[in-house]
Amino acid sequence: MPGPPLDVEVSEVTKDSAVVTWKTPESDGGSPITGYVVERSLAASARWLRVNKQPVTELKLKVEELVEDNEYIFRVVAENKVGPGQPSEPTKPVMARDPWRMYTHSLFALVRTQLQTLDHRLCTE
């Protein structure tokens, strides 16, 4: 059986999708890798769900049908004619949210902090 895929990363995260990429395992288990399966889980859960019905041969998959404001982790399993190998290490958690919304949230937090600092200075003078 193949070893676990390496360097699994998540990018291009939106409110309902994300792109998962990975590198081939160090070992193919003595038989060529025939495909990869991507799994997802809510960050607070131990239940893994298969994302793609059929194994993919590319080292990349766009995962769709995410639910906005849920935090997800992903892992990848390599398969060969012997069967599936061990899963990769899970990714760091990512929040399904449009990038502009994350920026807006950060901006509001920064403004709030600045206003609190200003208010504190005015009250102590």
CSV table of C-alpha atoms in Angstrom, one decimal:
chain,number,residue,atom,x,y,z
A,1,MET,CA,0.0,0.0,0.0
A,2,PRO,CA,1.2,3.6,-0.7
A,3,GLY,CA,2.5,5.8,2.0
A,4,PRO,CA,0.7,9.0,3.0
A,5,PRO,CA,0.7,11.9,0.6
A,6,LEU,CA,2.9,14.8,1.7
A,7,ASP,CA,2.6,18.6,2.2
A,8,VAL,CA,-1.2,18.8,2.0
A,9,GLU,CA,-2.2,22.4,1.8
A,10,VAL,CA,-5.4,24.4,1.4
A,11,SER,CA,-5.7,27.6,-0.7
A,12,GLU,CA,-8.3,29.7,-2.5
A,13,VAL,CA,-10.8,29.3,0.3
A,14,THR,CA,-14.2,30.8,-0.2
A,15,LYS,CA,-17.6,30.5,1.6
A,16,ASP,CA,-18.4,27.3,-0.2
A,17,SER,CA,-15.1,25.9,-1.7
A,18,ALA,CA,-11.4,25.4,-1.2
A,19,VAL,CA,-8.5,24.0,-3.3
A,20,VAL,CA,-6.5,21.1,-1.7
A,21,THR,CA,-3.0,20.3,-3.1
A,22,TRP,CA,-0.5,17.7,-2.1
A,23,LYS,CA,2.7,15.9,-3.1
A,24,THR,CA,3.2,12.2,-3.9
A,25,PRO,CA,4.0,9.8,-1.1
A,26,GLU,CA,7.6,8.8,-0.5
A,27,SER,CA,6.6,5.2,-1.2
A,28,ASP,CA,4.1,3.8,-3.7
A,29,GLY,CA,4.1,0.5,-1.8
A,30,GLY,CA,5.6,-1.4,-4.8
A,31,SER,CA,2.8,-0.6,-7.2
A,32,PRO,CA,2.1,2.6,-9.1
A,33,ILE,CA,-0.4,5.0,-7.5
A,34,THR,CA,-3.7,4.9,-9.4
A,35,GLY,CA,-5.3,7.9,-7.7
A,36,TYR,CA,-6.1,10.0,-4.7
A,37,VAL,CA,-9.0,10.5,-2.4
A,38,VAL,CA,-9.6,13.7,-0.5
A,39,GLU,CA,-11.4,13.6,2.8
A,40,ARG,CA,-12.8,16.5,4.9
A,41,SER,CA,-13.9,16.9,8.5
A,42,LEU,CA,-15.2,19.7,10.6
A,43,ALA,CA,-12.3,20.9,12.7
A,44,ALA,CA,-14.2,20.0,16.0
A,45,SER,CA,-15.1,16.5,14.7
A,46,ALA,CA,-13.3,13.1,14.3
A,47,ARG,CA,-15.6,12.1,11.5
A,48,TRP,CA,-14.0,12.1,8.0
A,49,LEU,CA,-16.1,12.3,4.9
A,50,ARG,CA,-14.9,11.3,1.4
A,51,VAL,CA,-15.0,14.3,-0.9
A,52,ASN,CA,-14.5,12.8,-4.4
A,53,LYS,CA,-16.5,9.8,-5.6
A,54,GLN,CA,-13.8,8.6,-7.9
A,55,PRO,CA,-10.0,8.8,-7.2
A,56,VAL,CA,-8.3,11.7,-9.0
A,57,THR,CA,-4.9,11.4,-10.7
A,58,GLU,CA,-3.9,15.1,-10.3
A,59,LEU,CA,-2.2,16.4,-7.2
A,60,LYS,CA,-5.0,19.0,-6.7
A,61,LEU,CA,-8.8,19.0,-6.1
A,62,LYS,CA,-11.3,21.8,-5.8
A,63,VAL,CA,-13.5,20.9,-2.9
A,64,GLU,CA,-17.0,22.3,-3.2
A,65,GLU,CA,-20.2,22.3,-1.2
A,66,LEU,CA,-18.6,23.7,2.0
A,67,VAL,CA,-20.8,25.4,4.5
A,68,GLU,CA,-20.0,29.1,5.2
A,69,ASP,CA,-18.5,29.8,8.6
A,70,ASN,CA,-17.7,26.2,9.3
A,71,GLU,CA,-14.0,25.3,10.1
A,72,TYR,CA,-12.7,22.4,8.1
A,73,ILE,CA,-9.6,20.2,8.0
A,74,PHE,CA,-8.6,18.0,5.0
A,75,ARG,CA,-6.4,14.9,4.4
A,76,VAL,CA,-5.5,12.9,1.4
A,77,VAL,CA,-5.2,9.1,0.8
A,78,ALA,CA,-3.2,7.6,-2.1
A,79,GLU,CA,-4.5,4.4,-3.7
A,80,ASN,CA,-2.9,1.7,-5.9
A,81,LYS,CA,-4.0,-1.8,-7.1
A,82,VAL,CA,-3.4,-3.2,-3.6
A,83,GLY,CA,-5.8,-0.6,-2.0
A,84,PRO,CA,-5.7,2.7,-0.1
A,85,GLY,CA,-2.7,3.7,1.9
A,86,GLN,CA,-2.4,5.6,5.1
A,87,PRO,CA,-4.0,9.1,5.1
A,88,SER,CA,-1.8,12.2,5.1
A,89,GLU,CA,-1.5,14.4,8.1
A,90,PRO,CA,-4.5,16.7,8.4
A,91,THR,CA,-4.2,20.3,7.2
A,92,LYS,CA,-4.4,23.2,9.5
A,93,PRO,CA,-8.1,24.3,10.0
A,94,VAL,CA,-9.5,26.7,7.5
A,95,MET,CA,-12.7,28.8,7.8
A,96,ALA,CA,-15.1,28.6,4.8
A,97,ARG,CA,-15.5,32.3,4.3
A,98,ASP,CA,-15.1,34.7,1.4
A,99,PRO,CA,-11.7,36.4,1.5
A,100,TRP,CA,-13.2,39.9,1.5
A,101,ARG,CA,-15.3,39.0,4.6
A,102,MET,CA,-12.2,37.9,6.5
A,103,TYR,CA,-10.5,41.2,5.5
A,104,THR,CA,-13.5,43.2,6.6
A,105,HIS,CA,-13.7,41.3,10.0
A,106,SER,CA,-10.0,42.0,10.6
A,107,LEU,CA,-10.4,45.7,9.6
A,108,PHE,CA,-13.3,46.1,12.1
A,109,ALA,CA,-11.3,44.4,14.8
A,110,LEU,CA,-8.4,46.8,14.2
A,111,VAL,CA,-10.6,49.9,14.2
A,112,ARG,CA,-12.3,48.7,17.4
A,113,THR,CA,-8.9,48.3,19.1
A,114,GLN,CA,-7.7,51.7,18.0
A,115,LEU,CA,-10.9,53.3,19.3
A,116,GLN,CA,-10.6,51.6,22.6
A,117,THR,CA,-7.0,52.8,22.9
A,118,LEU,CA,-8.0,56.3,22.0
A,119,ASP,CA,-10.9,56.2,24.5
A,120,HIS,CA,-8.6,54.9,27.2
A,121,ARG,CA,-6.1,57.8,26.5
A,122,LEU,CA,-8.8,60.4,26.7
A,123,CYS,CA,-10.2,59.1,29.9
A,124,THR,CA,-6.7,59.1,31.6
A,125,GLU,CA,-5.7,62.6,30.6
